[in-house]
mmCIF file of C-alpha atoms in Angstrom:
data_model
loop_
_atom_site.group_PDB
_atom_site.id
_atom_site.type_symbol
_atom_site.label_atom_id
_atom_site.label_comp_id
_atom_site.label_asym_id
_atom_site.label_seq_id
_atom_site.Cartn_x
_atom_site.Cartn_y
_atom_site.Cartn_z
ATOM 1 C CA MET D 1 -60.828 73.873 -24.975
ATOM 2 C CA ILE D 2 -57.830 72.029 -23.600
ATOM 3 C CA VAL D 3 -56.994 73.256 -20.111
ATOM 4 C CA GLU D 4 -54.283 70.646 -19.486
ATOM 5 C CA GLY D 5 -52.852 67.757 -21.448
ATOM 6 C CA GLU D 6 -52.204 66.907 -25.064
ATOM 7 C CA ALA D 7 -54.055 65.292 -27.941
ATOM 8 C CA GLU D 8 -53.497 64.519 -31.574
ATOM 9 C CA VAL D 9 -55.794 65.102 -34.513
ATOM 10 C CA ARG D 10 -56.118 62.306 -37.040
ATOM 11 C CA ILE D 11 -57.713 62.371 -40.456
ATOM 12 C CA GLY D 12 -57.992 59.072 -42.255
ATOM 13 C CA GLY D 13 -55.589 57.488 -39.790
ATOM 14 C CA ASP D 14 -52.862 60.099 -40.350
ATOM 15 C CA GLN D 15 -51.796 62.463 -37.593
ATOM 16 C CA VAL D 16 -52.261 65.987 -38.944
ATOM 17 C CA ARG D 17 -51.573 68.101 -35.861
ATOM 18 C CA SER D 18 -51.012 68.106 -32.140
ATOM 19 C CA LEU D 19 -53.156 69.989 -29.650
ATOM 20 C CA GLY D 20 -52.249 71.375 -26.253
ATOM 21 C CA ARG D 21 -53.246 73.947 -23.658
ATOM 22 C CA GLY D 22 -55.496 76.630 -25.158
ATOM 23 C CA ASP D 23 -56.331 74.695 -28.325
ATOM 24 C CA PHE D 24 -59.911 73.758 -29.070
ATOM 25 C CA PHE D 25 -61.757 71.228 -31.177
ATOM 26 C CA GLY D 26 -65.358 70.331 -31.920
ATOM 27 C CA GLU D 27 -66.232 73.747 -33.325
ATOM 28 C CA VAL D 28 -67.812 72.328 -36.491
ATOM 29 C CA ALA D 29 -70.214 70.229 -34.420
ATOM 30 C CA ALA D 30 -70.764 73.122 -32.011
ATOM 31 C CA LEU D 31 -71.777 75.508 -34.782
ATOM 32 C CA ASP D 32 -74.066 72.828 -36.252
ATOM 33 C CA TRP D 33 -76.091 72.316 -33.041
ATOM 34 C CA GLY D 34 -79.703 72.723 -33.980
ATOM 35 C CA GLY D 35 -78.790 73.725 -37.521
ATOM 36 C CA GLY D 36 -79.596 70.378 -39.064
ATOM 37 C CA TYR D 37 -76.630 70.520 -41.432
ATOM 38 C CA GLY D 38 -75.441 67.060 -40.447
ATOM 39 C CA TYR D 39 -71.744 67.562 -41.177
ATOM 40 C CA VAL D 40 -69.699 64.426 -40.901
ATOM 41 C CA ARG D 41 -66.917 64.597 -38.351
ATOM 42 C CA THR D 42 -63.863 66.112 -39.976
ATOM 43 C CA ALA D 43 -61.297 64.378 -37.756
ATOM 44 C CA THR D 44 -60.713 62.154 -34.769
ATOM 45 C CA VAL D 45 -59.106 63.636 -31.658
ATOM 46 C CA ILE D 46 -57.184 61.226 -29.447
ATOM 47 C CA ALA D 47 -55.712 62.080 -26.046
ATOM 48 C CA THR D 48 -51.973 61.425 -25.914
ATOM 49 C CA ARG D 49 -51.769 62.593 -22.287
ATOM 50 C CA ASP D 50 -54.518 62.913 -19.703
ATOM 51 C CA LEU D 51 -56.786 65.790 -20.660
ATOM 52 C CA ARG D 52 -58.633 68.345 -18.610
ATOM 53 C CA LEU D 53 -61.172 70.069 -20.839
ATOM 54 C CA LEU D 54 -63.481 73.049 -20.677
ATOM 55 C CA VAL D 55 -66.742 71.962 -22.311
ATOM 56 C CA LEU D 56 -69.393 74.553 -23.077
ATOM 57 C CA GLU D 57 -73.103 73.956 -23.461
ATOM 58 C CA PRO D 58 -74.407 75.127 -26.855
ATOM 59 C CA GLU D 59 -76.247 78.111 -25.398
ATOM 60 C CA ARG D 60 -73.216 79.239 -23.390
ATOM 61 C CA LEU D 61 -70.938 79.066 -26.425
ATOM 62 C CA ALA D 62 -73.477 81.028 -28.494
ATOM 63 C CA ARG D 63 -73.637 83.745 -25.813
ATOM 64 C CA LEU D 64 -69.856 83.958 -25.533
ATOM 65 C CA MET D 65 -69.518 84.233 -29.296
ATOM 66 C CA ALA D 66 -72.220 86.913 -29.428
ATOM 67 C CA ASP D 67 -70.437 88.883 -26.696
ATOM 68 C CA SER D 68 -66.947 88.505 -28.168
ATOM 69 C CA PRO D 69 -66.406 89.266 -31.859
ATOM 70 C CA LEU D 70 -62.816 87.981 -31.589
ATOM 71 C CA LEU D 71 -63.943 84.626 -30.210
ATOM 72 C CA ASP D 72 -66.699 84.421 -32.827
ATOM 73 C CA ALA D 73 -64.200 85.097 -35.620
ATOM 74 C CA ALA D 74 -61.680 82.553 -34.266
ATOM 75 C CA VAL D 75 -64.236 79.751 -33.912
ATOM 76 C CA ARG D 76 -65.774 80.398 -37.334
ATOM 77 C CA ALA D 77 -62.355 80.648 -39.013
ATOM 78 C CA ALA D 78 -61.297 77.327 -37.473
ATOM 79 C CA ALA D 79 -64.527 75.688 -38.639
ATOM 80 C CA ARG D 80 -64.102 77.039 -42.196
ATOM 81 C CA GLU D 81 -60.514 75.828 -42.337
ATOM 82 C CA ARG D 82 -61.369 72.366 -41.052
ATOM 83 C CA LEU D 83 -64.325 71.978 -43.419
ATOM 84 C CA LYS D 84 -61.928 72.452 -46.351
ATOM 85 C CA HIS D 85 -60.554 68.983 -45.570
ATOM 86 C CA VAL D 86 -63.879 67.136 -45.578
#
């Protein structure tokens, strides 16, 4: 999750969206940890301003998602949406 700063998301060299405070990325890879699905990366994220990030270990993210149905739904919805563009 972005705590401070800004980034852009690129797919095939085209900027498709901007990210800022509170936005997150990497959820497809995070949900794949240990799953063996081997999804290709769906986009490239490039910092456009210095970033300060909150990075969660796989087990911590899994616990947070298990404890928070809203977080679980948000992360899974983002992953589904982003996999549509693979």
